[in-house]
mmCIF file of C-alpha atoms in Angstrom:
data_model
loop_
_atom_site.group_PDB
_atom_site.id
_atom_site.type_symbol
_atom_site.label_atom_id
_atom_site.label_comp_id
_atom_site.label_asym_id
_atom_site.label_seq_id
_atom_site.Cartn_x
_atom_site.Cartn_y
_atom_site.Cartn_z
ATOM 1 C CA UNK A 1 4.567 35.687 12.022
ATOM 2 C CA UNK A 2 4.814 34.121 8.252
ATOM 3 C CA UNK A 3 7.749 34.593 6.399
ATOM 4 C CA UNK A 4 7.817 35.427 2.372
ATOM 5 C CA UNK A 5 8.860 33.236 0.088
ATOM 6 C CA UNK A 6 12.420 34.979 -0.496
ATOM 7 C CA UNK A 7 12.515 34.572 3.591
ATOM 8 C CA UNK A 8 11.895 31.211 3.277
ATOM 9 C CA UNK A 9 14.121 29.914 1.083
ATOM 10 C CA UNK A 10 17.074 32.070 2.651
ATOM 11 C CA UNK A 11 16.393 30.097 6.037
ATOM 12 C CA UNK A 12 16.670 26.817 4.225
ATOM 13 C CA UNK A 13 18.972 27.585 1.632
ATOM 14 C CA UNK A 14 21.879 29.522 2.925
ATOM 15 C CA UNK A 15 24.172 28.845 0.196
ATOM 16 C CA UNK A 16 21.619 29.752 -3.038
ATOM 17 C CA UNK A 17 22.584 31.148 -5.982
ATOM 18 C CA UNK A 18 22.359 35.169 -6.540
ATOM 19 C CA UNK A 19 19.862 34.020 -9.835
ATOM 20 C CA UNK A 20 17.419 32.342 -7.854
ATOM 21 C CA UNK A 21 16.986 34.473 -4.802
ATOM 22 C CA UNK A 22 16.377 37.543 -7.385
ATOM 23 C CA UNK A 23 14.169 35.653 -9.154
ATOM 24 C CA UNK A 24 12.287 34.648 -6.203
ATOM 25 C CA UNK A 25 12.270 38.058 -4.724
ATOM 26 C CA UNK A 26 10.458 39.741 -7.891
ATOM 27 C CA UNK A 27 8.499 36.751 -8.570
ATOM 28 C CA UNK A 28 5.367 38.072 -6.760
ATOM 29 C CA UNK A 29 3.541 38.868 -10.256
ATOM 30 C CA UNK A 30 4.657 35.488 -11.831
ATOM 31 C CA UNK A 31 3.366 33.232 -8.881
ATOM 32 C CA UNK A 32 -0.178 35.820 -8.630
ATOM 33 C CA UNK A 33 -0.390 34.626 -12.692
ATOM 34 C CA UNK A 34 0.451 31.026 -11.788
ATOM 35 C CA UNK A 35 -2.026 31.093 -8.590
ATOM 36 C CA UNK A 36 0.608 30.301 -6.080
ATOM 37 C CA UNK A 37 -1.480 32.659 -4.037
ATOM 38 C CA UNK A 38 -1.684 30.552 -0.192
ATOM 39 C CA UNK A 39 1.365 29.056 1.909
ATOM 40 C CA UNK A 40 0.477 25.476 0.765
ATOM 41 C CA UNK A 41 0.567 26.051 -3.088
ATOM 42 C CA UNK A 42 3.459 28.062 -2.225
ATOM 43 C CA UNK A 43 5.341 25.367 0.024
ATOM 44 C CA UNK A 44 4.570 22.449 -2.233
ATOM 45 C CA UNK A 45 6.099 24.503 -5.118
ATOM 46 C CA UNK A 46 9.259 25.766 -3.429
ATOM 47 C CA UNK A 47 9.841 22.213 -1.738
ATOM 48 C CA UNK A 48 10.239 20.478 -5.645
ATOM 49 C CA UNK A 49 12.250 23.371 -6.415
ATOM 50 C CA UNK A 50 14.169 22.892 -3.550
ATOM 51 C CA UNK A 51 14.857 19.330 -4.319
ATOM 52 C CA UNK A 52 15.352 19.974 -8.030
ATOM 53 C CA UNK A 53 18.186 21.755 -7.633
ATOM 54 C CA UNK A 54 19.780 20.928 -4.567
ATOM 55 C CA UNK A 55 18.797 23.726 -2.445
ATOM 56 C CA UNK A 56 18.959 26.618 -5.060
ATOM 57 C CA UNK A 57 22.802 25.715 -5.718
ATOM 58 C CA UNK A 58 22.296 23.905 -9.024
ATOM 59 C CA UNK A 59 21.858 25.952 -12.140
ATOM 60 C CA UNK A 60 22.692 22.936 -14.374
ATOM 61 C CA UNK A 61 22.364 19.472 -14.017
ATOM 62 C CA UNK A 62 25.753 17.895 -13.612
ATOM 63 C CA UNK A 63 26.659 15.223 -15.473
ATOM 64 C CA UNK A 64 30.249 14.700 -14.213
ATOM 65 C CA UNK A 65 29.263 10.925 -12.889
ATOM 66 C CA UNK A 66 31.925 8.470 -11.696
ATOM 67 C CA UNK A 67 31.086 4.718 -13.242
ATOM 68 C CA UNK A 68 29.455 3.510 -10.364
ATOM 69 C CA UNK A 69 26.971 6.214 -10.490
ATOM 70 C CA UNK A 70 26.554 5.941 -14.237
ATOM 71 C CA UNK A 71 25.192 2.367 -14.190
ATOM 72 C CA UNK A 72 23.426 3.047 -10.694
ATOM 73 C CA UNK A 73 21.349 5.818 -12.743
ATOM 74 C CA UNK A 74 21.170 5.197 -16.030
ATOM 75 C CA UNK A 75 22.185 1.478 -16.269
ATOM 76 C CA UNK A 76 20.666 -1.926 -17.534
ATOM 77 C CA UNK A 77 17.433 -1.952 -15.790
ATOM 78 C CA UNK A 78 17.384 1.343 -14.642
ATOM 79 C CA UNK A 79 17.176 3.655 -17.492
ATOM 80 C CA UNK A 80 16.524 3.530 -21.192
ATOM 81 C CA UNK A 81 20.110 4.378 -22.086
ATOM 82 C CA UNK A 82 20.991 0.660 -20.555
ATOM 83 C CA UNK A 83 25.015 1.526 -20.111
ATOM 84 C CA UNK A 84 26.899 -1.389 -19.175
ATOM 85 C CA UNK A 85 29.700 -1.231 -16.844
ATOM 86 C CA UNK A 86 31.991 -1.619 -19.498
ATOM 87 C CA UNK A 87 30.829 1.812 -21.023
ATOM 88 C CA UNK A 88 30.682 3.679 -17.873
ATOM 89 C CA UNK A 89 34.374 3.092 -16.751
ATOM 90 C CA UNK A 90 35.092 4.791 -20.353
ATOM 91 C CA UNK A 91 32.637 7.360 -20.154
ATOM 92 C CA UNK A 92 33.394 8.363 -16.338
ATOM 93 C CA UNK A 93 33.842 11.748 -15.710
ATOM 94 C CA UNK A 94 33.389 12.959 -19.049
ATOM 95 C CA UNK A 95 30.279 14.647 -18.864
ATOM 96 C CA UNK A 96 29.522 16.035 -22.809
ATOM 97 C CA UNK A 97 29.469 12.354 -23.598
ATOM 98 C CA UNK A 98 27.557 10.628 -20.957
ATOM 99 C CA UNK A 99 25.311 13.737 -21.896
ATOM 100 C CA UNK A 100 24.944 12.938 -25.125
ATOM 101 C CA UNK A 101 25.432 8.705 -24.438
ATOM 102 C CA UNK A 102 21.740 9.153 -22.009
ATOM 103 C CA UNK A 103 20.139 12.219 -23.375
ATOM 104 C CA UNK A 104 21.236 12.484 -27.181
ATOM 105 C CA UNK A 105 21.488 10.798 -30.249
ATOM 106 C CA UNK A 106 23.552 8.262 -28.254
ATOM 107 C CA UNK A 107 19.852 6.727 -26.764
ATOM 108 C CA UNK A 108 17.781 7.119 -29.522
ATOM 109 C CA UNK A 109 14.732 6.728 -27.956
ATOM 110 C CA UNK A 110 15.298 9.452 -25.041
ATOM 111 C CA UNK A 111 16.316 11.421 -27.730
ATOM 112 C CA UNK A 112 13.031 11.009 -29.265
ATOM 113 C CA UNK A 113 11.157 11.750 -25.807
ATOM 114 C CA UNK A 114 13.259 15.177 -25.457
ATOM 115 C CA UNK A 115 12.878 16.394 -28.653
ATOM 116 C CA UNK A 116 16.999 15.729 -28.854
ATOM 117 C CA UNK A 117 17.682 15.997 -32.764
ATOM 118 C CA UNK A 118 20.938 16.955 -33.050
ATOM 119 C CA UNK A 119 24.855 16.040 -31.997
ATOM 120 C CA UNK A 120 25.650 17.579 -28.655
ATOM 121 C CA UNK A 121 22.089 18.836 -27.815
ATOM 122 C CA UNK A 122 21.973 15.838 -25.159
ATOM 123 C CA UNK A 123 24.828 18.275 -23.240
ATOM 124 C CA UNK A 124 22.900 21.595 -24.325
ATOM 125 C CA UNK A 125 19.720 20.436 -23.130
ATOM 126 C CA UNK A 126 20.486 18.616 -20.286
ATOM 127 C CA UNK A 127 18.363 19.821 -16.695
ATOM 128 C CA UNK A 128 18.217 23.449 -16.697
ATOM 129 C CA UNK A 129 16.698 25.964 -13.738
ATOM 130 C CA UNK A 130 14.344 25.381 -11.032
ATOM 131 C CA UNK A 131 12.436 22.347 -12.645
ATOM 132 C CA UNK A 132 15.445 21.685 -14.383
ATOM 133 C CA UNK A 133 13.807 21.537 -17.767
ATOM 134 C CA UNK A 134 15.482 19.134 -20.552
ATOM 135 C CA UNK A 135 15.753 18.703 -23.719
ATOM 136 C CA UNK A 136 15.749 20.441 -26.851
ATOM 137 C CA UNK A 137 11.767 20.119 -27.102
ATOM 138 C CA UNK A 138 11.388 21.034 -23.556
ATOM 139 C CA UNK A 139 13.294 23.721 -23.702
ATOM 140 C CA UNK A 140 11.362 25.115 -27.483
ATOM 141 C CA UNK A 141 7.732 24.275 -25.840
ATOM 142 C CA UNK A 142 8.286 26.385 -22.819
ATOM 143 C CA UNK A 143 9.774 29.305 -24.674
ATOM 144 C CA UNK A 144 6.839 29.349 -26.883
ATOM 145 C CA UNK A 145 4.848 29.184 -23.710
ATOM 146 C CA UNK A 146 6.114 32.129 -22.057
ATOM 147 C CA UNK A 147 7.314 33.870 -24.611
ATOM 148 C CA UNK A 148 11.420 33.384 -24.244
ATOM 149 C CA UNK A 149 13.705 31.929 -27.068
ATOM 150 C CA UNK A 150 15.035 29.172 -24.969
ATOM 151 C CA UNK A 151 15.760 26.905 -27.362
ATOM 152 C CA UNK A 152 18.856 29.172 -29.125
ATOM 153 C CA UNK A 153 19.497 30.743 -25.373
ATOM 154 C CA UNK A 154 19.285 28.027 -23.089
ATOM 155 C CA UNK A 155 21.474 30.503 -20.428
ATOM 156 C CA UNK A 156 17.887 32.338 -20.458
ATOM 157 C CA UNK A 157 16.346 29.386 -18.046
ATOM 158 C CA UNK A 158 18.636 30.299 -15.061
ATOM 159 C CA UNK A 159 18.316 34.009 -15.608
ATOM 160 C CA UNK A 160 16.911 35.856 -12.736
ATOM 161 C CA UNK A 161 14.207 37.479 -15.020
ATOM 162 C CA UNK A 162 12.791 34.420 -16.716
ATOM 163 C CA UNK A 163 13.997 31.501 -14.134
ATOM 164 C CA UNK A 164 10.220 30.904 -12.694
ATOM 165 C CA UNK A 165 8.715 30.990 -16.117
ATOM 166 C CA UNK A 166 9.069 27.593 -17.168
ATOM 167 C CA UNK A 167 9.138 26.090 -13.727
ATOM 168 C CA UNK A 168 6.059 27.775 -13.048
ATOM 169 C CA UNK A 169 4.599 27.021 -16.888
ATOM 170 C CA UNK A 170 5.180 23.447 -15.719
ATOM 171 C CA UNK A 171 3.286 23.612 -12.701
ATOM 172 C CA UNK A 172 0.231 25.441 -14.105
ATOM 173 C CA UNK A 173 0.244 22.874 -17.236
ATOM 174 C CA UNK A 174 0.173 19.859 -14.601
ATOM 175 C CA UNK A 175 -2.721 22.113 -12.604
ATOM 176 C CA UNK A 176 -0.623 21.183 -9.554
ATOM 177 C CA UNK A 177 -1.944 23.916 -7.796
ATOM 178 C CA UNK A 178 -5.372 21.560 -6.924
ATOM 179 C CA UNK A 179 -3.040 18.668 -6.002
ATOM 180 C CA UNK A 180 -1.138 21.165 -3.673
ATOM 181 C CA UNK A 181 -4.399 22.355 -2.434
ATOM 182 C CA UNK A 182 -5.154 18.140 -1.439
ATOM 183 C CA UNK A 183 -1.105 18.349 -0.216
ATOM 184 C CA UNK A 184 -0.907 15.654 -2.665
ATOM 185 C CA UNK A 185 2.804 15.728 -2.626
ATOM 186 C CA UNK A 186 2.946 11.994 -4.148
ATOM 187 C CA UNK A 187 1.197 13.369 -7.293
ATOM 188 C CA UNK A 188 2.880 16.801 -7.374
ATOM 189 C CA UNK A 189 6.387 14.538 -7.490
ATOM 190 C CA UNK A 190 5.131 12.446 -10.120
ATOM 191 C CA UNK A 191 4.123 14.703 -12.555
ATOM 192 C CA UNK A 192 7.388 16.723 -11.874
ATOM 193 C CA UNK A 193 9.697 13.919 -11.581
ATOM 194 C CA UNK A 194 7.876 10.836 -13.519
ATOM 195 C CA UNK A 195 7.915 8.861 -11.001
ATOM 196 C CA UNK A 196 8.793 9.405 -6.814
ATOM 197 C CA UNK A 197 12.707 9.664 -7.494
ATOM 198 C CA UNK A 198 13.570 11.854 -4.321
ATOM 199 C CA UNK A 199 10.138 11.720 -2.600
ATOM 200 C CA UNK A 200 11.039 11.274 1.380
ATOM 201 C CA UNK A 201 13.412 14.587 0.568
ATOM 202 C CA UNK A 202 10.574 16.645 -1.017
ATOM 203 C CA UNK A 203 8.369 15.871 2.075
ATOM 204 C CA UNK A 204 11.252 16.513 4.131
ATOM 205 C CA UNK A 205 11.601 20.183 2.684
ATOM 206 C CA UNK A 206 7.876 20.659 2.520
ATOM 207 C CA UNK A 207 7.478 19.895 6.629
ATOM 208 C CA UNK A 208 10.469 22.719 7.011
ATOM 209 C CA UNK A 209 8.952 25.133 4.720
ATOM 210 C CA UNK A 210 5.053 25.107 5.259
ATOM 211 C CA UNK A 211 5.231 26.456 8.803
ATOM 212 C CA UNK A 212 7.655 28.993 7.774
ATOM 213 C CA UNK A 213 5.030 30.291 5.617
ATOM 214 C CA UNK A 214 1.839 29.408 7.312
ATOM 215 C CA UNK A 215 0.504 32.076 9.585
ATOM 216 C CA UNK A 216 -1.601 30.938 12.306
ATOM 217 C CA UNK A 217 -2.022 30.967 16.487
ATOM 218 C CA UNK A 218 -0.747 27.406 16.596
ATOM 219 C CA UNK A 219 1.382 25.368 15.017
ATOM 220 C CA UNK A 220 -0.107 23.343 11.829
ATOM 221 C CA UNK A 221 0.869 19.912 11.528
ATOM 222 C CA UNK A 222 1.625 19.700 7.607
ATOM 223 C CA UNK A 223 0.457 16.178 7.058
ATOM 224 C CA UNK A 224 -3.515 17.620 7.906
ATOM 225 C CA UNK A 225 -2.673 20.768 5.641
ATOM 226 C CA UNK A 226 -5.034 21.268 2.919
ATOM 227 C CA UNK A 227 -8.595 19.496 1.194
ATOM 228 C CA UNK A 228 -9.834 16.007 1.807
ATOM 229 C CA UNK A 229 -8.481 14.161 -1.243
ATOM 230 C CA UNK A 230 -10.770 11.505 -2.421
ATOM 231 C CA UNK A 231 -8.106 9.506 -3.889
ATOM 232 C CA UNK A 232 -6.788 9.119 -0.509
ATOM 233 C CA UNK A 233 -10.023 8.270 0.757
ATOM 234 C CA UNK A 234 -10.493 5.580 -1.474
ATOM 235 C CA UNK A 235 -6.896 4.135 -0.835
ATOM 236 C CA UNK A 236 -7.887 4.278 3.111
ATOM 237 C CA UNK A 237 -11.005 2.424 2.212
ATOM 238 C CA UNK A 238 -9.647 -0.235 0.357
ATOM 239 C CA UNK A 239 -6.490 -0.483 2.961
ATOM 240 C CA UNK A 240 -9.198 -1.139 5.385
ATOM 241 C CA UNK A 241 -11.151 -3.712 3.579
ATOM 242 C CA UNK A 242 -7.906 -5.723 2.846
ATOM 243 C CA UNK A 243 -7.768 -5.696 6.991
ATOM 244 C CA UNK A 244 -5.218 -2.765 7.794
ATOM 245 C CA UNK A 245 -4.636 -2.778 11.836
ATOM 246 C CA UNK A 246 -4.970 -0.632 13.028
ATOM 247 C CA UNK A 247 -8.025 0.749 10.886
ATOM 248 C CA UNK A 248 -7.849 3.906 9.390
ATOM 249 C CA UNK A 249 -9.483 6.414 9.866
ATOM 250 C CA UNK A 250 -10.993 7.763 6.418
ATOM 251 C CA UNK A 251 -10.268 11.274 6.151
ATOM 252 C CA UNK A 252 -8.322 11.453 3.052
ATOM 253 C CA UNK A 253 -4.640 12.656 4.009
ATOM 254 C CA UNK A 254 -2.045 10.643 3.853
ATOM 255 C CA UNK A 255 -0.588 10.502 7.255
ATOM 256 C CA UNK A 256 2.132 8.546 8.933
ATOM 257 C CA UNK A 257 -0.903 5.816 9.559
ATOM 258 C CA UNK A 258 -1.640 5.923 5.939
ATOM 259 C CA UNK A 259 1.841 5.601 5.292
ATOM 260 C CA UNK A 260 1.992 2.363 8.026
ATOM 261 C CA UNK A 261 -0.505 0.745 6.424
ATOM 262 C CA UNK A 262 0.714 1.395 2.576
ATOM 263 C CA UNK A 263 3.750 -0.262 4.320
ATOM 264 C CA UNK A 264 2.653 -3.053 5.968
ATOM 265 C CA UNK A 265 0.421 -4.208 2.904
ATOM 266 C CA UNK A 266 3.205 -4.050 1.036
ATOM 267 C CA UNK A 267 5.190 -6.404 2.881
ATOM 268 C CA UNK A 268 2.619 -9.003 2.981
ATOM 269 C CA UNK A 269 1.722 -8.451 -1.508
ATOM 270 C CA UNK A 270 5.609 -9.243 -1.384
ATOM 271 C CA UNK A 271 6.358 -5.422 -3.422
ATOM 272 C CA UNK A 272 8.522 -3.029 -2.983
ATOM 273 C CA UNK A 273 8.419 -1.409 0.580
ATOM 274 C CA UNK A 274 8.285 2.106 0.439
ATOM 275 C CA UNK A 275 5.284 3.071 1.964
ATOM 276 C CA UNK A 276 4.211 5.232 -1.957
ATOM 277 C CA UNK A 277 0.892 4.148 -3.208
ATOM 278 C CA UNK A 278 2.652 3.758 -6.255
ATOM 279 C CA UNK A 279 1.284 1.986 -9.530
ATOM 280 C CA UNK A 280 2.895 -1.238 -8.982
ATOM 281 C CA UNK A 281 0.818 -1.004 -5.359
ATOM 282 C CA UNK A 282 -2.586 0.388 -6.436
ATOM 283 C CA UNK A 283 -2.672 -2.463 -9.347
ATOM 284 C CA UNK A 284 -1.803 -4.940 -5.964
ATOM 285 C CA UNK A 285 -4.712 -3.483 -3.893
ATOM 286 C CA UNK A 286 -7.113 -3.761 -6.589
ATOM 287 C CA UNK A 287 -6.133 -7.723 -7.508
ATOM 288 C CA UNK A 288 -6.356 -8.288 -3.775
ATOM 289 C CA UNK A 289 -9.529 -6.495 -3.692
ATOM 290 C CA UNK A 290 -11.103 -8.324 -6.902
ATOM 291 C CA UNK A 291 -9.714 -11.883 -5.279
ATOM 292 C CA UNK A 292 -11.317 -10.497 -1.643
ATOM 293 C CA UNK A 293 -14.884 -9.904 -3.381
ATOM 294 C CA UNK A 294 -14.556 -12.160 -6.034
ATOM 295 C CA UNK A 295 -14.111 -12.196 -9.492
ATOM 296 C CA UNK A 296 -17.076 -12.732 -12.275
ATOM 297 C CA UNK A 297 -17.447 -15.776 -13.739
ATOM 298 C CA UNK A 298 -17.898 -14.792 -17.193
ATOM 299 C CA UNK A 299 -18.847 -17.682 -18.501
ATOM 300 C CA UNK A 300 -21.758 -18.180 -16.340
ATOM 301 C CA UNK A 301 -22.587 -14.502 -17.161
ATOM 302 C CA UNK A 302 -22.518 -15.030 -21.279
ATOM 303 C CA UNK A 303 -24.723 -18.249 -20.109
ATOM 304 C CA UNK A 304 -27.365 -15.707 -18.058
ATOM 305 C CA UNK A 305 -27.974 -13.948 -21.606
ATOM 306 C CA UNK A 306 -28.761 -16.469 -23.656
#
């Protein structure tokens, strides 16, 4: 028999906070309004959520980082901030001003992005709730959204009457709900995220949590849950055409095969392995694919017309 949501998550999250849990547990109206209305919508959504705040135990994001992690996150190369090595030994462990030093007027340009305009609001702001929403713009747009002053009352985010509102304001603005219905999780994660930071957990959550909720005579296996996605489709085709081996079968989920074959092209284009159809290996497929069928000759064509 299917578990609710609130059953769910108390399964898989044994140690989440009192805010969460009551918010999930009267949240039925909210996700009805959102459309989280069938166990995949609802397991793609609580699986990012999940992830976003480390099992429902993270209200705020934590910026208490040791030097190491510092320039691992947010260092030269890694993050707009760039903080050398040299600033993150004297900003370790003081989290206001790494806040403020990544998010703030400290890194002028995230500050920009965030809609940070003002000393300390890179601290104020920083991830907040389920989606853990940041900045000082984020935090204005979705209270105009739903209705919720939570720019002057950032508290508001994690309280148990309005913590799905802008976590589920996100999701409806991203219309995630048709790339849950294609169990796009890759997408889903990169509209949420801005990029795949923390994808392998979010599938790993979504494979415990989709056959808690799915009711059904037999077990489901969640990598053939949900629509055909032609985007897949496409990827399959072209993986195929650049010789994948085995060849895949076209259906348009990305299964482990999928996954083998994102992998194993990879390897040979000389990218990143990581098995995420990512844009740095979707521009690779399609400049094998052009070199494969071969490219215009433009000159010849400007020739043809005159």
């Amino acid at each position: 028999m299917a578990m609710t949501a609130i059953e769910a998550v108390k399964k898989l999250a044994p140690d989440a906070k009192q805010n969460y849990l009551d918010a999930i547990r009267n949240g039925d109206a909210l996700f009805q309004q959102h459309g989280i209305t069938t166990p995949l919508r609802m397991a793609h959504f609580l699986a990012q959520a999940l992830h976003e705040t480390g099992g429902f135990r993270i209200l705020r994001e934590n910026m208490n980082y040791s030097a190491e992690r510092m320039v691992e996150i947010f260092g030269v190369g890694r993050h707009s901030a760039a903080v050398t090595q040299a600033e993150a030994e004297s900003l370790a462990r003081k989290p206001e001003q790494i806040a403020e030093r990544v998010y703030g007027l400290g890194n002028p340009r995230k500050a920009r992005e965030l809609g940070n305009t003002r000393p300390g609001d890179g601290f104020r702001y920083r991830g907040n709730g389920v989606l853990q929403t940041t900045g000082r713009g984020g935090h204005k747009r979705m209270g105009q959204a739903v209705g919720v002053d939570f720019e002057n009352h950032p508290e508001l985010v994690t309280d148990p009457e309005h913590a799905l509102k802008p976590a589920l304001q996100e999701w409806t603005e991203g219309n995630l709900n048709a790339e849950a219905d294609r169990n796009n999780i890759n997408q889903i994660t990169r509209r949420i995220n801005g990029g795949f930071n923390g994808l392998s957990d979010r599938k790993r959550l979504f494979n415990k949590i989709f056959p808690l909720l799915y009711e059904g005579s037999q077990a489901v296996d969640p990598d053939l849950a949900g629509l055909e996605d032609p985007d897949v489709k496409r990827l399959q085709e072209a993986l195929n055409d650049l010789g994948a081996d085995p060849k895949l079968v076209v259906d348009g989920r990305m299964g482990p095969k999928t996954r083998m074959a994102i992998r194993a092209f990879q390897a040979v284009a000389g990218i990143g392995v990581d098995g995420i159809a990512g844009p740095v290996t979707e521009a690779a497929i399609e400049l094998r694919l052009s070199t494969l069928r071969g490219t215009p000759n433009l000159e010849d064509d400007d020739e043809s017309r005159t």
